[in-house]
Amino acid sequence: MAYNITLIPGDGTGPELSDAMRRVVEATGVAIEWEVVEAGADVMDKHGTPLPDTVLESIKRNKVAIKGPITTPVGSGFRSVNVALRKELDLYACLRPAFTLKGVKSRYEDIDLVIVRENTEDLYAGIEFEKGSGAAERLIGFLYEEGAIVRSDSGISIKPISVTATERIVRWAFEYARREERRKVTAVHKANIMKFSDGLFLETARRVAEDYPDIEFEDRIVDNMCMQLVQKPELYDILVCPNLYGDILSDLCAGLVGGLGVAPGANIGDEAAVFEPVHGSAPKYAGLNRVNPTALVLSSVLMLKHIGEREAADRIFNATAAVIAEGKDVTYDLGGTAGTREMAEAIIKKIGD
Ligand code: NAD
C-alpha cells in the first residue's frame, strides 16, 4: 500500500528543490501518494492567508509532510508559515543532524552531531511587549511592585520554560538516542544565570535522564558549549536544547560541516511530522536551477526513516554521499557546476547502480 505524504513545494527555490527530492525518493521504488498543497506568500491573494486550512488538514490526515522552504517577507504583516506550522501541529521536537560528508569543504572531519531543539516555548513563544505600549507599562509597574526595576523605555520579551515541554523534549532526545544507537545526551542551558527558566530545564533534564541509565548524560552551559563545539566537537553526540540555544547551535553545527546546502531537518510531534531543510528559500536563485538539493534530499532520508523505510533511506543517503564525494555532479556551493536537476539525476543514477 502506498504511503500518503503531504508535499508543500514552498516558494523561491522551494519548487525546484521539491521536484528534485521527489524524483530521488521515487527512484527507491517506495510507493508514495504525494498530496501536493501550497502555502506561502504566493497563495496569500487566493486564500487570504499564507497557511490555508487545507494544508493543515492534509498534514493532520497524512501525519507526515515534507516541505521546501517558504519565504517570510519582512514587514508583510504575516507571521512565519514555518513557525505557524510548528505551533498549529504541536511539532515540539526539532531534529537537526550535522555530519561530515566527504567532499564537502570544511575545517573539520568526522563530525557527527545531532541537535534536538525544543520548538514551542522559550523566547520564541512570541510573548512580547512593545516599548511604550500600555501593556509594557503595566508589566513594568507590576515588576516594580515585585522589586524589579525595568527602564520605562524598555521592550520586553518573555522566556517561559515549563516542566511539561522540557520533560517531553528531553525524553524525545533519549528515545531518539536509543532508536539510533547513540551514546550520549548533553543538555545545554544557562542555569547559573537564569535559575527559574534554564535552571528548571536542567533540573527536569536530570530527572528524565535517570530513566535512561543505558545512555550517558551530561550538561553544558551554552557559552562553554559554543567553545567546546569549535574546539572538540568529537566529544559530543546529541545536544538537547531550549528553543533559542537550539536555533543558534544548529547554525553553528551546520557551519562545522560545510554549510546550509547540506543541512537537513525535521519538526516532529506526537501526531504529525514535517521534514524540511534548515536553509531558507534563497530567493535570488529562484528558477535558476542552481541551488543544492542535498539538504531537502537528506530531509527525505529522515522522513523515510520516520515511516520505517530504513533501507530506502540508506540507499538515498549512500547515493548522495557518493555523488558529493566524487565531486563531479555537484552544485556551485560544493565547488561544482551542476544544476539542481543534474545533481538529482546523478543521485538517482547511483540509487539504480
Ligand atoms: P537562505 O537560507 O534562504 O539563503 C542564504 C544563502 O544561503 C543563499 O543566498 C545561498 O547563498 C545559500 N543557500 C541557501 N540554501 C542553499 C542551497 N540549497 N544551495 C546552495 N546555497 C544555498 O536564508 P535567507 O536569505 O536568510 O532567507 C530567505 C528566506 O527564507 C527568508 O524569507 C526567510 O524567512 C526564509 N526561511 C525559511 C525557512 C523555512 O522555510 N523553514 C528557513 C529559513 C529561512
PDB file of C-alpha atoms in Angstrom, residues 135-336:
ATOM      1  CA  ALA A 135       0.779  46.506  28.309  1.00  0.00           C
ATOM      2  CA  ALA A 136       4.528  47.167  28.632  1.00  0.00           C
ATOM      3  CA  GLU A 137       3.836  49.979  31.098  1.00  0.00           C
ATOM      4  CA  ARG A 138       1.528  47.766  33.183  1.00  0.00           C
ATOM      5  CA  LEU A 139       4.098  44.963  33.168  1.00  0.00           C
ATOM      6  CA  ILE A 140       6.889  47.337  34.196  1.00  0.00           C
ATOM      7  CA  GLY A 141       4.607  48.602  37.002  1.00  0.00           C
ATOM      8  CA  PHE A 142       3.938  45.058  38.177  1.00  0.00           C
ATOM      9  CA  LEU A 143       7.654  44.232  38.108  1.00  0.00           C
ATOM     10  CA  TYR A 144       8.382  47.376  40.127  1.00  0.00           C
ATOM     11  CA  GLU A 145       5.933  46.163  42.787  1.00  0.00           C
ATOM     12  CA  GLU A 146       7.830  42.861  42.808  1.00  0.00           C
ATOM     13  CA  GLY A 147      11.095  44.695  43.441  1.00  0.00           C
ATOM     14  CA  ALA A 148      12.491  44.541  39.871  1.00  0.00           C
ATOM     15  CA  ILE A 149      13.458  47.789  38.191  1.00  0.00           C
ATOM     16  CA  VAL A 150      12.980  47.789  34.413  1.00  0.00           C
ATOM     17  CA  ARG A 151      13.617  51.033  32.496  1.00  0.00           C
ATOM     18  CA  SER A 152      10.411  52.687  31.285  1.00  0.00           C
ATOM     19  CA  ASP A 153      11.690  52.793  27.683  1.00  0.00           C
ATOM     20  CA  SER A 154      12.165  49.004  27.502  1.00  0.00           C
ATOM     21  CA  GLY A 155      10.696  46.481  25.088  1.00  0.00           C
ATOM     22  CA  ILE A 156      10.167  43.132  26.790  1.00  0.00           C
ATOM     23  CA  SER A 157      10.232  39.532  25.526  1.00  0.00           C
ATOM     24  CA  ILE A 158       9.183  36.776  27.903  1.00  0.00           C
ATOM     25  CA  LYS A 159      11.002  33.463  28.267  1.00  0.00           C
ATOM     26  CA  PRO A 160       8.721  30.693  29.543  1.00  0.00           C
ATOM     27  CA  ILE A 161      10.251  27.242  30.144  1.00  0.00           C
ATOM     28  CA  SER A 162       7.914  24.579  31.524  1.00  0.00           C
ATOM     29  CA  VAL A 163       8.429  21.178  33.126  1.00  0.00           C
ATOM     30  CA  THR A 164       5.921  19.726  30.633  1.00  0.00           C
ATOM     31  CA  ALA A 165       7.725  20.894  27.491  1.00  0.00           C
ATOM     32  CA  THR A 166      11.188  20.152  28.901  1.00  0.00           C
ATOM     33  CA  GLU A 167      10.213  16.670  30.004  1.00  0.00           C
ATOM     34  CA  ARG A 168       8.833  15.723  26.596  1.00  0.00           C
ATOM     35  CA  ILE A 169      11.773  17.131  24.593  1.00  0.00           C
ATOM     36  CA  VAL A 170      14.402  15.500  26.829  1.00  0.00           C
ATOM     37  CA  ARG A 171      12.513  12.206  26.759  1.00  0.00           C
ATOM     38  CA  TRP A 172      12.280  12.516  22.969  1.00  0.00           C
ATOM     39  CA  ALA A 173      16.073  13.035  22.786  1.00  0.00           C
ATOM     40  CA  PHE A 174      16.742   9.913  24.893  1.00  0.00           C
ATOM     41  CA  GLU A 175      14.260   7.811  22.897  1.00  0.00           C
ATOM     42  CA  TYR A 176      15.954   9.007  19.699  1.00  0.00           C
ATOM     43  CA  ALA A 177      19.341   8.071  21.200  1.00  0.00           C
ATOM     44  CA  ARG A 178      18.113   4.539  21.908  1.00  0.00           C
ATOM     45  CA  ARG A 179      16.482   4.134  18.494  1.00  0.00           C
ATOM     46  CA  GLU A 180      19.538   5.392  16.612  1.00  0.00           C
ATOM     47  CA  GLU A 181      22.005   3.616  18.929  1.00  0.00           C
ATOM     48  CA  ARG A 182      23.758   6.790  20.036  1.00  0.00           C
ATOM     49  CA  ARG A 183      25.789   7.078  23.223  1.00  0.00           C
ATOM     50  CA  LYS A 184      25.276  10.402  24.953  1.00  0.00           C
ATOM     51  CA  VAL A 185      22.843  13.256  25.530  1.00  0.00           C
ATOM     52  CA  THR A 186      24.123  16.697  26.590  1.00  0.00           C
ATOM     53  CA  ALA A 187      21.651  19.261  27.963  1.00  0.00           C
ATOM     54  CA  VAL A 188      22.515  22.860  27.044  1.00  0.00           C
ATOM     55  CA  HIS A 189      21.477  25.741  29.325  1.00  0.00           C
ATOM     56  CA  LYS A 190      22.463  28.889  31.198  1.00  0.00           C
ATOM     57  CA  ALA A 191      21.150  27.720  34.567  1.00  0.00           C
ATOM     58  CA  ASN A 192      23.778  29.663  36.525  1.00  0.00           C
ATOM     59  CA  ILE A 193      22.158  32.947  35.426  1.00  0.00           C
ATOM     60  CA  MET A 194      18.516  32.060  34.645  1.00  0.00           C
ATOM     61  CA  LYS A 195      17.746  29.893  37.628  1.00  0.00           C
ATOM     62  CA  PHE A 196      13.985  29.672  37.241  1.00  0.00           C
ATOM     63  CA  SER A 197      13.842  29.011  33.481  1.00  0.00           C
ATOM     64  CA  ASP A 198      17.099  27.338  32.421  1.00  0.00           C
ATOM     65  CA  GLY A 199      17.513  26.015  35.976  1.00  0.00           C
ATOM     66  CA  LEU A 200      14.164  24.276  35.635  1.00  0.00           C
ATOM     67  CA  PHE A 201      15.203  22.927  32.222  1.00  0.00           C
ATOM     68  CA  LEU A 202      18.362  21.427  33.736  1.00  0.00           C
ATOM     69  CA  GLU A 203      16.649  20.032  36.828  1.00  0.00           C
ATOM     70  CA  THR A 204      13.954  18.399  34.661  1.00  0.00           C
ATOM     71  CA  ALA A 205      16.516  17.030  32.187  1.00  0.00           C
ATOM     72  CA  ARG A 206      18.486  15.434  35.045  1.00  0.00           C
ATOM     73  CA  ARG A 207      15.328  13.776  36.352  1.00  0.00           C
ATOM     74  CA  VAL A 208      14.365  12.375  32.927  1.00  0.00           C
ATOM     75  CA  ALA A 209      17.948  11.133  32.385  1.00  0.00           C
ATOM     76  CA  GLU A 210      17.558   8.820  35.394  1.00  0.00           C
ATOM     77  CA  ASP A 211      15.087   6.771  33.337  1.00  0.00           C
ATOM     78  CA  TYR A 212      17.797   6.098  30.718  1.00  0.00           C
ATOM     79  CA  PRO A 213      20.781   4.603  32.561  1.00  0.00           C
ATOM     80  CA  ASP A 214      21.996   2.998  29.304  1.00  0.00           C
ATOM     81  CA  ILE A 215      22.676   6.450  27.748  1.00  0.00           C
ATOM     82  CA  GLU A 216      25.305   8.805  29.133  1.00  0.00           C
ATOM     83  CA  PHE A 217      24.036  12.218  30.280  1.00  0.00           C
ATOM     84  CA  GLU A 218      25.852  15.475  30.986  1.00  0.00           C
ATOM     85  CA  ASP A 219      25.145  19.197  30.769  1.00  0.00           C
ATOM     86  CA  ARG A 220      26.987  22.244  29.441  1.00  0.00           C
ATOM     87  CA  ILE A 221      26.493  25.978  29.875  1.00  0.00           C
ATOM     88  CA  VAL A 222      25.657  27.391  26.440  1.00  0.00           C
ATOM     89  CA  ASP A 223      28.653  29.736  26.085  1.00  0.00           C
ATOM     90  CA  ASN A 224      31.059  26.981  27.059  1.00  0.00           C
ATOM     91  CA  MET A 225      29.185  24.642  24.657  1.00  0.00           C
ATOM     92  CA  CYS A 226      29.940  27.012  21.763  1.00  0.00           C
ATOM     93  CA  MET A 227      33.653  26.969  22.537  1.00  0.00           C
ATOM     94  CA  GLN A 228      33.700  23.201  23.031  1.00  0.00           C
ATOM     95  CA  LEU A 229      31.914  22.643  19.699  1.00  0.00           C
ATOM     96  CA  VAL A 230      34.501  24.723  17.889  1.00  0.00           C
ATOM     97  CA  GLN A 231      37.456  23.096  19.706  1.00  0.00           C
ATOM     98  CA  LYS A 232      36.395  19.496  20.389  1.00  0.00           C
ATOM     99  CA  PRO A 233      33.171  18.643  18.534  1.00  0.00           C
ATOM    100  CA  GLU A 234      34.073  14.927  18.596  1.00  0.00           C
ATOM    101  CA  LEU A 235      33.302  14.805  22.336  1.00  0.00           C
ATOM    102  CA  TYR A 236      29.597  15.408  21.716  1.00  0.00           C
ATOM    103  CA  ASP A 237      26.746  13.360  20.318  1.00  0.00           C
ATOM    104  CA  ILE A 238      23.157  14.545  20.921  1.00  0.00           C
ATOM    105  CA  LEU A 239      22.609  18.089  22.239  1.00  0.00           C
ATOM    106  CA  VAL A 240      19.182  18.749  23.753  1.00  0.00           C
ATOM    107  CA  CYS A 241      18.461  22.470  23.893  1.00  0.00           C
ATOM    108  CA  PRO A 242      15.776  25.001  24.745  1.00  0.00           C
ATOM    109  CA  ASN A 243      14.458  26.787  21.645  1.00  0.00           C
ATOM    110  CA  LEU A 244      16.806  29.767  21.251  1.00  0.00           C
ATOM    111  CA  TYR A 245      20.089  27.988  22.064  1.00  0.00           C
ATOM    112  CA  GLY A 246      18.992  25.176  19.734  1.00  0.00           C
ATOM    113  CA  ASP A 247      18.433  27.676  16.937  1.00  0.00           C
ATOM    114  CA  ILE A 248      21.875  29.231  17.351  1.00  0.00           C
ATOM    115  CA  LEU A 249      23.727  25.945  17.862  1.00  0.00           C
ATOM    116  CA  SER A 250      22.114  24.365  14.772  1.00  0.00           C
ATOM    117  CA  ASP A 251      23.606  27.070  12.570  1.00  0.00           C
ATOM    118  CA  LEU A 252      26.946  26.688  14.351  1.00  0.00           C
ATOM    119  CA  CYS A 253      26.852  22.928  13.709  1.00  0.00           C
ATOM    120  CA  ALA A 254      25.752  23.429  10.065  1.00  0.00           C
ATOM    121  CA  GLY A 255      28.845  25.649   9.770  1.00  0.00           C
ATOM    122  CA  LEU A 256      31.059  22.892  11.197  1.00  0.00           C
ATOM    123  CA  VAL A 257      30.037  20.521   8.396  1.00  0.00           C
ATOM    124  CA  GLY A 258      30.144  22.875   5.437  1.00  0.00           C
ATOM    125  CA  GLY A 259      27.030  24.999   5.412  1.00  0.00           C
ATOM    126  CA  LEU A 260      23.334  25.220   4.762  1.00  0.00           C
ATOM    127  CA  GLY A 261      23.235  23.417   1.417  1.00  0.00           C
ATOM    128  CA  VAL A 262      23.723  20.068   3.170  1.00  0.00           C
ATOM    129  CA  ALA A 263      21.792  20.564   6.457  1.00  0.00           C
ATOM    130  CA  PRO A 264      18.561  18.537   6.780  1.00  0.00           C
ATOM    131  CA  GLY A 265      15.897  18.954   9.441  1.00  0.00           C
ATOM    132  CA  ALA A 266      12.612  17.725  10.861  1.00  0.00           C
ATOM    133  CA  ASN A 267       9.881  19.053  13.124  1.00  0.00           C
ATOM    134  CA  ILE A 268       8.223  16.202  14.951  1.00  0.00           C
ATOM    135  CA  GLY A 269       5.236  15.966  17.294  1.00  0.00           C
ATOM    136  CA  ASP A 270       3.149  13.112  18.681  1.00  0.00           C
ATOM    137  CA  GLU A 271       0.525  13.461  15.917  1.00  0.00           C
ATOM    138  CA  ALA A 272       2.493  14.647  12.875  1.00  0.00           C
ATOM    139  CA  ALA A 273       5.950  15.306  11.475  1.00  0.00           C
ATOM    140  CA  VAL A 274       7.145  17.870   8.920  1.00  0.00           C
ATOM    141  CA  PHE A 275      10.521  17.390   7.259  1.00  0.00           C
ATOM    142  CA  GLU A 276      12.379  20.381   5.788  1.00  0.00           C
ATOM    143  CA  PRO A 277      15.879  21.668   5.126  1.00  0.00           C
ATOM    144  CA  VAL A 278      17.444  24.100   7.593  1.00  0.00           C
ATOM    145  CA  HIS A 279      18.026  26.653   4.818  1.00  0.00           C
ATOM    146  CA  GLY A 280      15.540  29.211   3.560  1.00  0.00           C
ATOM    147  CA  SER A 281      14.095  29.932   0.122  1.00  0.00           C
ATOM    148  CA  ALA A 282      17.286  31.553  -1.298  1.00  0.00           C
ATOM    149  CA  PRO A 283      15.055  33.784  -3.483  1.00  0.00           C
ATOM    150  CA  LYS A 284      17.896  35.239  -5.535  1.00  0.00           C
ATOM    151  CA  TYR A 285      18.427  31.794  -7.085  1.00  0.00           C
ATOM    152  CA  ALA A 286      14.716  31.025  -7.688  1.00  0.00           C
ATOM    153  CA  GLY A 287      14.051  29.320 -11.020  1.00  0.00           C
ATOM    154  CA  LEU A 288      17.757  29.256 -11.972  1.00  0.00           C
ATOM    155  CA  ASN A 289      18.359  25.522 -11.410  1.00  0.00           C
ATOM    156  CA  ARG A 290      21.409  26.357  -9.309  1.00  0.00           C
ATOM    157  CA  VAL A 291      20.824  25.516  -5.636  1.00  0.00           C
ATOM    158  CA  ASN A 292      21.912  22.348  -3.890  1.00  0.00           C
ATOM    159  CA  PRO A 293      19.158  19.733  -3.451  1.00  0.00           C
ATOM    160  CA  THR A 294      21.129  17.841  -0.752  1.00  0.00           C
ATOM    161  CA  ALA A 295      19.515  19.428   2.332  1.00  0.00           C
ATOM    162  CA  LEU A 296      15.990  18.575   1.146  1.00  0.00           C
ATOM    163  CA  VAL A 297      17.059  15.146  -0.154  1.00  0.00           C
ATOM    164  CA  LEU A 298      18.626  14.364   3.245  1.00  0.00           C
ATOM    165  CA  SER A 299      15.434  15.612   4.909  1.00  0.00           C
ATOM    166  CA  SER A 300      13.641  12.934   2.872  1.00  0.00           C
ATOM    167  CA  VAL A 301      16.105  10.412   4.347  1.00  0.00           C
ATOM    168  CA  LEU A 302      14.932  11.446   7.840  1.00  0.00           C
ATOM    169  CA  MET A 303      11.338  11.153   6.615  1.00  0.00           C
ATOM    170  CA  LEU A 304      11.811   7.656   5.195  1.00  0.00           C
ATOM    171  CA  LYS A 305      13.408   6.517   8.480  1.00  0.00           C
ATOM    172  CA  HIS A 306      10.483   8.052  10.360  1.00  0.00           C
ATOM    173  CA  ILE A 307       7.965   5.970   8.368  1.00  0.00           C
ATOM    174  CA  GLY A 308      10.072   2.831   8.785  1.00  0.00           C
ATOM    175  CA  GLU A 309      11.610   2.713   5.274  1.00  0.00           C
ATOM    176  CA  ARG A 310      15.183   2.436   6.536  1.00  0.00           C
ATOM    177  CA  GLU A 311      16.556   0.577   3.558  1.00  0.00           C
ATOM    178  CA  ALA A 312      15.345   3.198   1.078  1.00  0.00           C
ATOM    179  CA  ALA A 313      16.656   5.909   3.414  1.00  0.00           C
ATOM    180  CA  ASP A 314      20.113   4.293   3.462  1.00  0.00           C
ATOM    181  CA  ARG A 315      20.142   3.959  -0.322  1.00  0.00           C
ATOM    182  CA  ILE A 316      19.409   7.661  -0.796  1.00  0.00           C
ATOM    183  CA  PHE A 317      21.963   8.647   1.835  1.00  0.00           C
ATOM    184  CA  ASN A 318      24.703   6.486   0.325  1.00  0.00           C
ATOM    185  CA  ALA A 319      23.958   7.660  -3.224  1.00  0.00           C
ATOM    186  CA  THR A 320      24.004  11.328  -2.170  1.00  0.00           C
ATOM    187  CA  ALA A 321      27.217  10.883  -0.179  1.00  0.00           C
ATOM    188  CA  ALA A 322      28.832   9.128  -3.170  1.00  0.00           C
ATOM    189  CA  VAL A 323      27.868  11.900  -5.624  1.00  0.00           C
ATOM    190  CA  ILE A 324      29.269  14.537  -3.248  1.00  0.00           C
ATOM    191  CA  ALA A 325      32.472  12.548  -2.607  1.00  0.00           C
ATOM    192  CA  GLU A 326      33.067  12.199  -6.367  1.00  0.00           C
ATOM    193  CA  GLY A 327      32.536  15.961  -6.724  1.00  0.00           C
ATOM    194  CA  LYS A 328      31.685  15.800 -10.448  1.00  0.00           C
ATOM    195  CA  ASP A 329      27.933  16.422 -10.459  1.00  0.00           C
ATOM    196  CA  VAL A 330      27.613  18.880  -7.611  1.00  0.00           C
ATOM    197  CA  THR A 331      26.221  22.388  -7.356  1.00  0.00           C
ATOM    198  CA  TYR A 332      28.142  25.661  -7.083  1.00  0.00           C
ATOM    199  CA  ASP A 333      28.256  25.719  -3.262  1.00  0.00           C
ATOM    200  CA  LEU A 334      30.156  22.408  -3.308  1.00  0.00           C
ATOM    201  CA  GLY A 335      32.583  23.714  -5.907  1.00  0.00           C
ATOM    202  CA  GLY A 336      30.844  22.213  -8.948  1.00  0.00           C
TER     203      GLY A 336
END
